[in-house]
């Protein structure tokens, strides 16, 4: 009972921290970290450390066997954050605004993901079946996305509710249709919201929910596995969670490689020589391309002067479009084939196994 209450209390604390962070970024020009709200963040981080050490060293829960890489990242990030915070007078210097503020927000999100990953979430098929759950999830994220886009700091000159709803729907459903200029009418915060909606829509709500709440936990009920099996097209019940894990890993790897290649083909002088802008540009277009969304931070899209003859950029984006459009079963088959060929070339001494095409 104490274990469940501690985990749940830690999750709710992280959830409140995320909501405060969103309110900070969406409504306030002067961030709330300058007020006493910073102490709530401190409380959340300390509770997280206590929770991690309790489960790893005292309780030795099986949950930690699945999320230990994430917990190491969270612990290291908290340590780095406080070292940087006490090394500099972050309330007065620009160091905090450039480094610590970004680390603070990333840390809040990591803590929330860690807590969400350790929850025991169940849904009943008698109440709602997988297709209905999928539809409700998409409608919910569209409405949440619309509300976020309507926050003052998300746009330069404000946005009408219908425009916000249209933009959120287009992002989640990866249609690429826009009624506002993504480059000029949305702030950095607004663009982050849009690309987050694109990523969620591209992967599917169920992939995120099932991966973080089931795979990390290391188990689920037979009923839940049947539901997830229907939604991930897994042939065998035991492969459901492995399929979800591969979807996340393959997506992140492809998008990361795509972002690196895009960045290597950029002319930073077109982005005021800013490396930060170049990194964001690369990540945004890599995610948008792989998810087949068609969104761009350029007013003229890739026909913008300075980009229209950048064929390295065009080929990279086109390749991401193709891989994303093929679907996960095909991409996974390509992964299995490449892995099989690598084993033949470099591990020829091992017993050869037949390569089996996975049915999508």
Tab-separated table of C-alpha atoms in Angstrom:
chain	number	residue	atom	x	y	z
A	1	UNK	CA	0.000	0.000	0.000
A	2	UNK	CA	2.834	2.408	0.932
A	3	UNK	CA	4.576	1.601	-2.351
A	4	UNK	CA	1.537	2.453	-4.434
A	5	UNK	CA	0.835	5.653	-2.506
A	6	UNK	CA	4.428	6.843	-2.834
A	7	UNK	CA	4.471	6.154	-6.550
A	8	UNK	CA	1.099	7.820	-7.071
A	9	UNK	CA	2.036	10.856	-4.987
A	10	UNK	CA	5.261	11.228	-6.959
A	11	UNK	CA	3.302	11.021	-10.226
A	12	UNK	CA	0.792	13.683	-9.186
A	13	UNK	CA	3.638	15.945	-8.064
A	14	UNK	CA	5.301	15.566	-11.467
A	15	UNK	CA	1.992	16.189	-13.218
A	16	UNK	CA	1.450	19.438	-11.299
A	17	UNK	CA	5.030	20.493	-12.131
A	18	UNK	CA	4.374	19.883	-15.850
A	19	UNK	CA	1.133	21.881	-15.705
A	20	UNK	CA	2.908	24.774	-13.971
A	21	UNK	CA	5.656	24.623	-16.604
A	22	UNK	CA	3.045	24.848	-19.389
A	23	UNK	CA	1.353	27.791	-17.676
A	24	UNK	CA	4.742	29.485	-17.292
A	25	UNK	CA	5.638	29.089	-20.938
A	26	UNK	CA	2.149	29.855	-22.211
A	27	UNK	CA	1.001	32.827	-20.171
A	28	UNK	CA	3.909	34.600	-18.472
A	29	UNK	CA	6.615	36.756	-19.967
A	30	UNK	CA	8.425	36.713	-16.624
A	31	UNK	CA	8.808	33.039	-15.735
A	32	UNK	CA	7.464	31.870	-12.404
A	33	UNK	CA	10.806	30.324	-11.451
A	34	UNK	CA	11.734	33.776	-10.132
A	35	UNK	CA	8.985	33.401	-7.519
A	36	UNK	CA	8.526	30.820	-4.804
A	37	UNK	CA	7.246	28.281	-7.337
A	38	UNK	CA	10.881	27.208	-7.762
A	39	UNK	CA	10.611	25.538	-4.363
A	40	UNK	CA	7.801	23.316	-5.605
A	41	UNK	CA	10.107	22.153	-8.399
A	42	UNK	CA	12.760	21.465	-5.744
A	43	UNK	CA	10.280	19.427	-3.731
A	44	UNK	CA	9.330	17.440	-6.841
A	45	UNK	CA	12.978	16.644	-7.652
A	46	UNK	CA	13.833	15.652	-4.080
A	47	UNK	CA	10.775	13.412	-3.956
A	48	UNK	CA	11.891	11.861	-7.237
A	49	UNK	CA	15.339	11.055	-5.867
A	50	UNK	CA	13.815	9.566	-2.725
A	51	UNK	CA	11.424	7.503	-4.844
A	52	UNK	CA	14.222	6.218	-7.082
A	53	UNK	CA	16.525	5.276	-4.197
A	54	UNK	CA	13.657	3.709	-2.243
A	55	UNK	CA	12.676	1.396	-5.095
A	56	UNK	CA	16.243	0.551	-6.110
A	57	UNK	CA	18.047	0.091	-2.807
A	58	UNK	CA	15.396	-0.534	-0.162
A	59	UNK	CA	12.390	-2.109	-1.845
A	60	UNK	CA	14.305	-3.463	-4.883
A	61	UNK	CA	11.167	-3.426	-6.975
A	62	UNK	CA	10.963	-5.281	-10.298
A	63	UNK	CA	9.793	-2.027	-11.855
A	64	UNK	CA	13.300	-0.616	-11.693
A	65	UNK	CA	14.627	-3.474	-13.803
A	66	UNK	CA	12.778	-2.029	-16.784
A	67	UNK	CA	13.239	1.699	-16.215
A	68	UNK	CA	16.760	1.789	-14.791
A	69	UNK	CA	18.229	3.607	-17.853
A	70	UNK	CA	15.599	6.314	-17.484
A	71	UNK	CA	16.193	6.561	-13.738
A	72	UNK	CA	19.945	6.947	-14.281
A	73	UNK	CA	19.270	9.791	-16.741
A	74	UNK	CA	16.853	11.478	-14.313
A	75	UNK	CA	19.259	11.169	-11.373
A	76	UNK	CA	22.222	12.474	-13.397
A	77	UNK	CA	20.147	15.369	-14.742
A	78	UNK	CA	19.042	16.395	-11.249
A	79	UNK	CA	22.660	16.344	-10.038
A	80	UNK	CA	23.852	18.395	-13.030
A	81	UNK	CA	20.992	20.852	-12.585
A	82	UNK	CA	21.804	21.573	-8.951
A	83	UNK	CA	25.541	21.738	-9.590
A	84	UNK	CA	24.940	24.337	-12.289
A	85	UNK	CA	22.368	26.126	-10.159
A	86	UNK	CA	24.612	26.571	-7.125
A	87	UNK	CA	27.704	27.243	-9.197
A	88	UNK	CA	26.103	30.353	-10.686
A	89	UNK	CA	23.782	32.955	-9.275
A	90	UNK	CA	21.024	31.873	-11.637
A	91	UNK	CA	18.534	34.493	-10.463
A	92	UNK	CA	20.794	37.276	-11.709
A	93	UNK	CA	22.948	35.915	-14.539
A	94	UNK	CA	22.073	34.895	-18.082
A	95	UNK	CA	23.644	31.497	-17.499
A	96	UNK	CA	20.440	30.173	-15.984
A	97	UNK	CA	18.290	31.574	-18.760
A	98	UNK	CA	20.457	29.963	-21.419
A	99	UNK	CA	21.286	26.638	-19.763
A	100	UNK	CA	19.573	25.987	-16.447
A	101	UNK	CA	16.088	27.039	-17.564
A	102	UNK	CA	16.198	24.607	-20.482
A	103	UNK	CA	17.611	21.886	-18.257
A	104	UNK	CA	14.926	22.617	-15.670
A	105	UNK	CA	12.123	22.112	-18.200
A	106	UNK	CA	13.706	18.985	-19.674
A	107	UNK	CA	14.142	17.628	-16.162
A	108	UNK	CA	10.488	18.239	-15.303
A	109	UNK	CA	9.425	16.293	-18.395
A	110	UNK	CA	11.872	13.449	-17.671
A	111	UNK	CA	10.552	13.140	-14.118
A	112	UNK	CA	6.986	12.993	-15.405
A	113	UNK	CA	7.896	10.298	-17.954
A	114	UNK	CA	9.657	8.290	-15.244
A	115	UNK	CA	6.631	8.419	-12.946
A	116	UNK	CA	4.177	7.703	-15.746
A	117	UNK	CA	6.289	4.719	-16.799
A	118	UNK	CA	5.950	3.093	-13.388
A	119	UNK	CA	2.175	3.422	-13.120
A	120	UNK	CA	-0.181	0.465	-13.313
A	121	UNK	CA	-2.796	1.535	-15.854
A	122	UNK	CA	-5.655	-0.679	-16.931
A	123	UNK	CA	-8.613	-0.144	-19.198
A	124	UNK	CA	-11.637	-2.377	-19.650
A	125	UNK	CA	-12.647	-3.572	-23.089
A	126	UNK	CA	-16.195	-3.955	-21.767
A	127	UNK	CA	-16.277	-0.192	-21.262
A	128	UNK	CA	-14.540	0.863	-24.451
A	129	UNK	CA	-13.014	-1.193	-27.258
A	130	UNK	CA	-9.651	-0.416	-28.916
A	131	UNK	CA	-11.040	1.465	-31.969
A	132	UNK	CA	-13.197	3.611	-29.708
A	133	UNK	CA	-10.257	4.238	-27.397
A	134	UNK	CA	-8.143	5.252	-30.396
A	135	UNK	CA	-10.770	7.755	-31.584
A	136	UNK	CA	-11.328	9.201	-28.113
A	137	UNK	CA	-7.564	9.565	-27.647
A	138	UNK	CA	-7.166	11.480	-30.906
A	139	UNK	CA	-10.111	13.757	-30.144
A	140	UNK	CA	-8.730	14.433	-26.676
A	141	UNK	CA	-5.225	15.308	-27.862
A	142	UNK	CA	-6.681	17.574	-30.590
A	143	UNK	CA	-8.725	19.505	-28.021
A	144	UNK	CA	-5.754	19.734	-25.638
A	145	UNK	CA	-3.522	20.876	-28.503
A	146	UNK	CA	-6.068	23.533	-29.504
A	147	UNK	CA	-6.150	24.860	-25.951
A	148	UNK	CA	-2.349	24.993	-25.798
A	149	UNK	CA	-2.131	26.856	-29.117
A	150	UNK	CA	-4.582	29.451	-27.789
A	151	UNK	CA	-2.257	30.409	-24.945
A	152	UNK	CA	-0.870	33.953	-25.363
A	153	UNK	CA	2.795	32.960	-25.701
A	154	UNK	CA	2.092	30.334	-28.379
A	155	UNK	CA	1.395	32.867	-31.111
A	156	UNK	CA	2.728	36.258	-32.117
A	157	UNK	CA	-0.603	38.063	-32.577
A	158	UNK	CA	-3.093	35.649	-31.061
A	159	UNK	CA	-5.188	32.976	-32.755
A	160	UNK	CA	-8.900	32.347	-33.214
A	161	UNK	CA	-10.355	29.210	-31.604
A	162	UNK	CA	-11.338	27.753	-34.995
A	163	UNK	CA	-7.820	28.341	-36.373
A	164	UNK	CA	-6.306	26.717	-33.292
A	165	UNK	CA	-8.627	23.713	-33.677
A	166	UNK	CA	-7.792	23.432	-37.394
A	167	UNK	CA	-4.030	23.644	-36.780
A	168	UNK	CA	-4.133	21.067	-33.967
A	169	UNK	CA	-6.272	18.707	-36.064
A	170	UNK	CA	-3.955	19.077	-39.054
A	171	UNK	CA	-0.896	18.396	-36.876
A	172	UNK	CA	-2.311	15.347	-35.094
A	173	UNK	CA	-3.789	13.893	-38.284
A	174	UNK	CA	-0.563	14.832	-40.174
A	175	UNK	CA	-2.331	16.440	-43.137
A	176	UNK	CA	0.021	19.424	-43.580
A	177	UNK	CA	-2.805	21.913	-44.147
A	178	UNK	CA	-2.366	25.283	-42.432
A	179	UNK	CA	-4.428	28.450	-42.057
A	180	UNK	CA	-1.618	30.427	-40.414
A	181	UNK	CA	2.039	30.846	-41.315
A	182	UNK	CA	3.872	28.431	-39.010
A	183	UNK	CA	7.065	30.471	-39.345
A	184	UNK	CA	5.697	33.955	-38.650
A	185	UNK	CA	2.496	33.473	-36.652
A	186	UNK	CA	3.746	30.976	-34.048
A	187	UNK	CA	6.434	31.523	-31.432
A	188	UNK	CA	9.060	28.937	-30.513
A	189	UNK	CA	6.690	27.663	-27.826
A	190	UNK	CA	3.899	27.358	-30.394
A	191	UNK	CA	6.151	25.486	-32.811
A	192	UNK	CA	7.141	23.061	-30.055
A	193	UNK	CA	3.433	22.398	-29.433
A	194	UNK	CA	2.857	21.777	-33.151
A	195	UNK	CA	5.784	19.389	-33.567
A	196	UNK	CA	4.736	17.546	-30.391
A	197	UNK	CA	1.242	17.079	-31.837
A	198	UNK	CA	2.772	15.836	-35.094
A	199	UNK	CA	4.939	13.298	-33.262
A	200	UNK	CA	2.025	12.060	-31.174
A	201	UNK	CA	-0.212	11.802	-34.222
A	202	UNK	CA	2.476	10.104	-36.287
A	203	UNK	CA	3.202	7.410	-33.743
A	204	UNK	CA	-0.322	7.091	-32.485
A	205	UNK	CA	-1.681	7.866	-29.057
A	206	UNK	CA	-1.872	4.209	-28.138
A	207	UNK	CA	1.804	3.621	-28.860
A	208	UNK	CA	2.810	6.310	-26.362
A	209	UNK	CA	0.334	5.258	-23.686
A	210	UNK	CA	0.976	1.550	-23.960
A	211	UNK	CA	4.769	1.891	-24.179
A	212	UNK	CA	5.245	4.092	-21.139
A	213	UNK	CA	2.587	2.512	-18.938
A	214	UNK	CA	2.981	-1.156	-19.912
A	215	UNK	CA	6.389	-1.930	-21.395
A	216	UNK	CA	8.374	-0.074	-18.728
A	217	UNK	CA	6.283	-1.763	-16.041
A	218	UNK	CA	7.229	-5.139	-17.477
A	219	UNK	CA	3.804	-6.718	-17.580
A	220	UNK	CA	0.105	-6.287	-18.203
A	221	UNK	CA	-3.129	-8.169	-17.942
A	222	UNK	CA	-4.174	-10.688	-20.590
A	223	UNK	CA	-7.096	-8.436	-21.486
A	224	UNK	CA	-4.868	-5.415	-22.003
A	225	UNK	CA	-2.407	-7.392	-24.130
A	226	UNK	CA	-5.258	-8.492	-26.412
A	227	UNK	CA	-6.314	-4.877	-26.862
A	228	UNK	CA	-2.775	-3.719	-27.574
A	229	UNK	CA	-2.260	-6.643	-29.946
A	230	UNK	CA	-5.209	-5.502	-32.034
A	231	UNK	CA	-3.872	-1.969	-32.219
A	232	UNK	CA	-0.255	-2.876	-33.000
A	233	UNK	CA	-1.051	-5.721	-35.424
A	234	UNK	CA	1.189	-8.119	-33.488
A	235	UNK	CA	0.819	-11.741	-34.543
A	236	UNK	CA	1.742	-13.175	-31.142
A	237	UNK	CA	0.573	-11.979	-27.771
A	238	UNK	CA	4.071	-12.034	-26.326
A	239	UNK	CA	5.390	-9.773	-29.105
A	240	UNK	CA	3.086	-6.855	-28.293
A	241	UNK	CA	5.488	-5.044	-25.990
A	242	UNK	CA	8.540	-5.815	-28.099
A	243	UNK	CA	6.704	-4.348	-31.083
A	244	UNK	CA	5.890	-1.178	-29.161
A	245	UNK	CA	9.494	-0.877	-28.008
A	246	UNK	CA	10.798	-1.302	-31.539
A	247	UNK	CA	8.368	1.298	-32.874
A	248	UNK	CA	9.660	3.888	-30.412
A	249	UNK	CA	13.341	3.011	-30.859
A	250	UNK	CA	13.221	2.834	-34.668
A	251	UNK	CA	11.330	6.125	-34.858
A	252	UNK	CA	13.730	7.954	-32.547
A	253	UNK	CA	16.799	6.559	-34.324
A	254	UNK	CA	15.551	7.423	-37.825
A	255	UNK	CA	14.462	10.913	-36.789
A	256	UNK	CA	17.740	11.527	-34.953
A	257	UNK	CA	19.808	10.425	-37.952
A	258	UNK	CA	17.609	12.517	-40.223
A	259	UNK	CA	18.068	15.576	-38.002
A	260	UNK	CA	21.854	15.152	-38.025
A	261	UNK	CA	21.951	14.861	-41.827
A	262	UNK	CA	19.632	17.870	-42.232
A	263	UNK	CA	21.809	19.936	-39.906
A	264	UNK	CA	24.933	18.963	-41.864
A	265	UNK	CA	23.298	20.311	-45.043
A	266	UNK	CA	22.160	23.613	-43.529
A	267	UNK	CA	23.589	27.029	-44.268
A	268	UNK	CA	23.482	28.528	-40.782
A	269	UNK	CA	23.866	32.038	-42.193
A	270	UNK	CA	20.217	31.740	-43.272
A	271	UNK	CA	19.328	31.222	-39.608
A	272	UNK	CA	21.308	34.206	-38.292
A	273	UNK	CA	24.283	31.922	-37.699
A	274	UNK	CA	22.518	30.427	-34.688
A	275	UNK	CA	23.377	26.798	-33.889
A	276	UNK	CA	20.312	26.572	-31.623
A	277	UNK	CA	18.027	27.624	-34.486
A	278	UNK	CA	19.780	25.137	-36.755
A	279	UNK	CA	19.249	22.300	-34.289
A	280	UNK	CA	15.563	23.143	-33.842
A	281	UNK	CA	15.103	23.495	-37.609
A	282	UNK	CA	16.663	20.063	-38.141
A	283	UNK	CA	14.625	18.326	-35.434
A	284	UNK	CA	11.362	19.977	-36.553
A	285	UNK	CA	11.757	19.026	-40.215
A	286	UNK	CA	13.011	15.523	-39.442
A	287	UNK	CA	9.954	14.741	-37.293
A	288	UNK	CA	7.604	16.468	-39.730
A	289	UNK	CA	9.032	14.527	-42.675
A	290	UNK	CA	9.101	11.089	-41.035
A	291	UNK	CA	5.526	11.556	-39.790
A	292	UNK	CA	4.501	12.744	-43.291
A	293	UNK	CA	3.092	15.937	-41.791
A	294	UNK	CA	4.293	18.503	-44.342
A	295	UNK	CA	4.715	21.271	-41.756
A	296	UNK	CA	7.700	23.596	-42.046
A	297	UNK	CA	9.169	26.504	-40.090
A	298	UNK	CA	9.783	28.257	-43.422
A	299	UNK	CA	7.067	30.479	-44.913
A	300	UNK	CA	7.754	29.141	-48.411
A	301	UNK	CA	8.482	25.646	-47.164
A	302	UNK	CA	11.507	24.113	-48.921
A	303	UNK	CA	11.017	26.481	-51.880
A	304	UNK	CA	12.187	29.327	-49.646
A	305	UNK	CA	15.136	31.241	-51.166
A	306	UNK	CA	18.348	29.685	-49.920
A	307	UNK	CA	16.703	26.276	-49.504
A	308	UNK	CA	15.165	25.641	-52.935
A	309	UNK	CA	18.434	24.342	-54.413
A	310	UNK	CA	19.701	22.575	-51.290
A	311	UNK	CA	19.393	19.103	-52.825
A	312	UNK	CA	21.056	17.377	-49.876
A	313	UNK	CA	18.287	18.720	-47.648
A	314	UNK	CA	15.624	17.749	-50.202
A	315	UNK	CA	16.896	14.178	-50.541
A	316	UNK	CA	17.055	13.743	-46.771
A	317	UNK	CA	13.508	15.005	-46.286
A	318	UNK	CA	12.271	12.867	-49.195
A	319	UNK	CA	13.927	9.767	-47.719
A	320	UNK	CA	12.268	10.419	-44.361
A	321	UNK	CA	8.916	10.834	-46.107
A	322	UNK	CA	9.370	7.481	-47.860
A	323	UNK	CA	10.404	5.587	-44.710
A	324	UNK	CA	7.588	7.145	-42.704
A	325	UNK	CA	5.046	6.457	-45.441
A	326	UNK	CA	5.989	2.797	-45.731
A	327	UNK	CA	4.704	2.138	-42.226
A	328	UNK	CA	6.283	0.444	-39.249
A	329	UNK	CA	5.863	-3.176	-40.394
A	330	UNK	CA	7.814	-2.475	-43.610
A	331	UNK	CA	10.440	-0.384	-41.844
A	332	UNK	CA	10.837	-3.138	-39.268
A	333	UNK	CA	11.297	-5.685	-42.061
A	334	UNK	CA	14.055	-3.493	-43.491
A	335	UNK	CA	15.634	-3.364	-40.034
A	336	UNK	CA	15.478	-7.163	-39.705
A	337	UNK	CA	16.951	-7.637	-43.173
A	338	UNK	CA	19.839	-5.246	-42.498
A	339	UNK	CA	20.462	-6.937	-39.156
A	340	UNK	CA	20.435	-10.331	-40.880
A	341	UNK	CA	22.930	-9.181	-43.532
A	342	UNK	CA	25.238	-7.702	-40.884
A	343	UNK	CA	25.276	-11.027	-39.062
A	344	UNK	CA	26.147	-12.821	-42.292
A	345	UNK	CA	28.971	-10.402	-43.111
A	346	UNK	CA	30.527	-9.994	-39.676
A	347	UNK	CA	29.331	-13.008	-37.716
A	348	UNK	CA	29.535	-15.702	-40.371
A	349	UNK	CA	30.881	-18.190	-37.828
A	350	UNK	CA	27.539	-18.224	-35.997
A	351	UNK	CA	24.864	-20.762	-36.978
A	352	UNK	CA	22.797	-19.280	-39.788
A	353	UNK	CA	19.143	-18.636	-39.145
A	354	UNK	CA	16.526	-18.197	-41.799
A	355	UNK	CA	15.311	-14.658	-42.353
A	356	UNK	CA	11.567	-14.445	-41.840
A	357	UNK	CA	9.524	-11.564	-43.202
A	358	UNK	CA	7.196	-10.149	-40.564
A	359	UNK	CA	3.643	-9.736	-41.751
A	360	UNK	CA	2.265	-6.214	-41.211
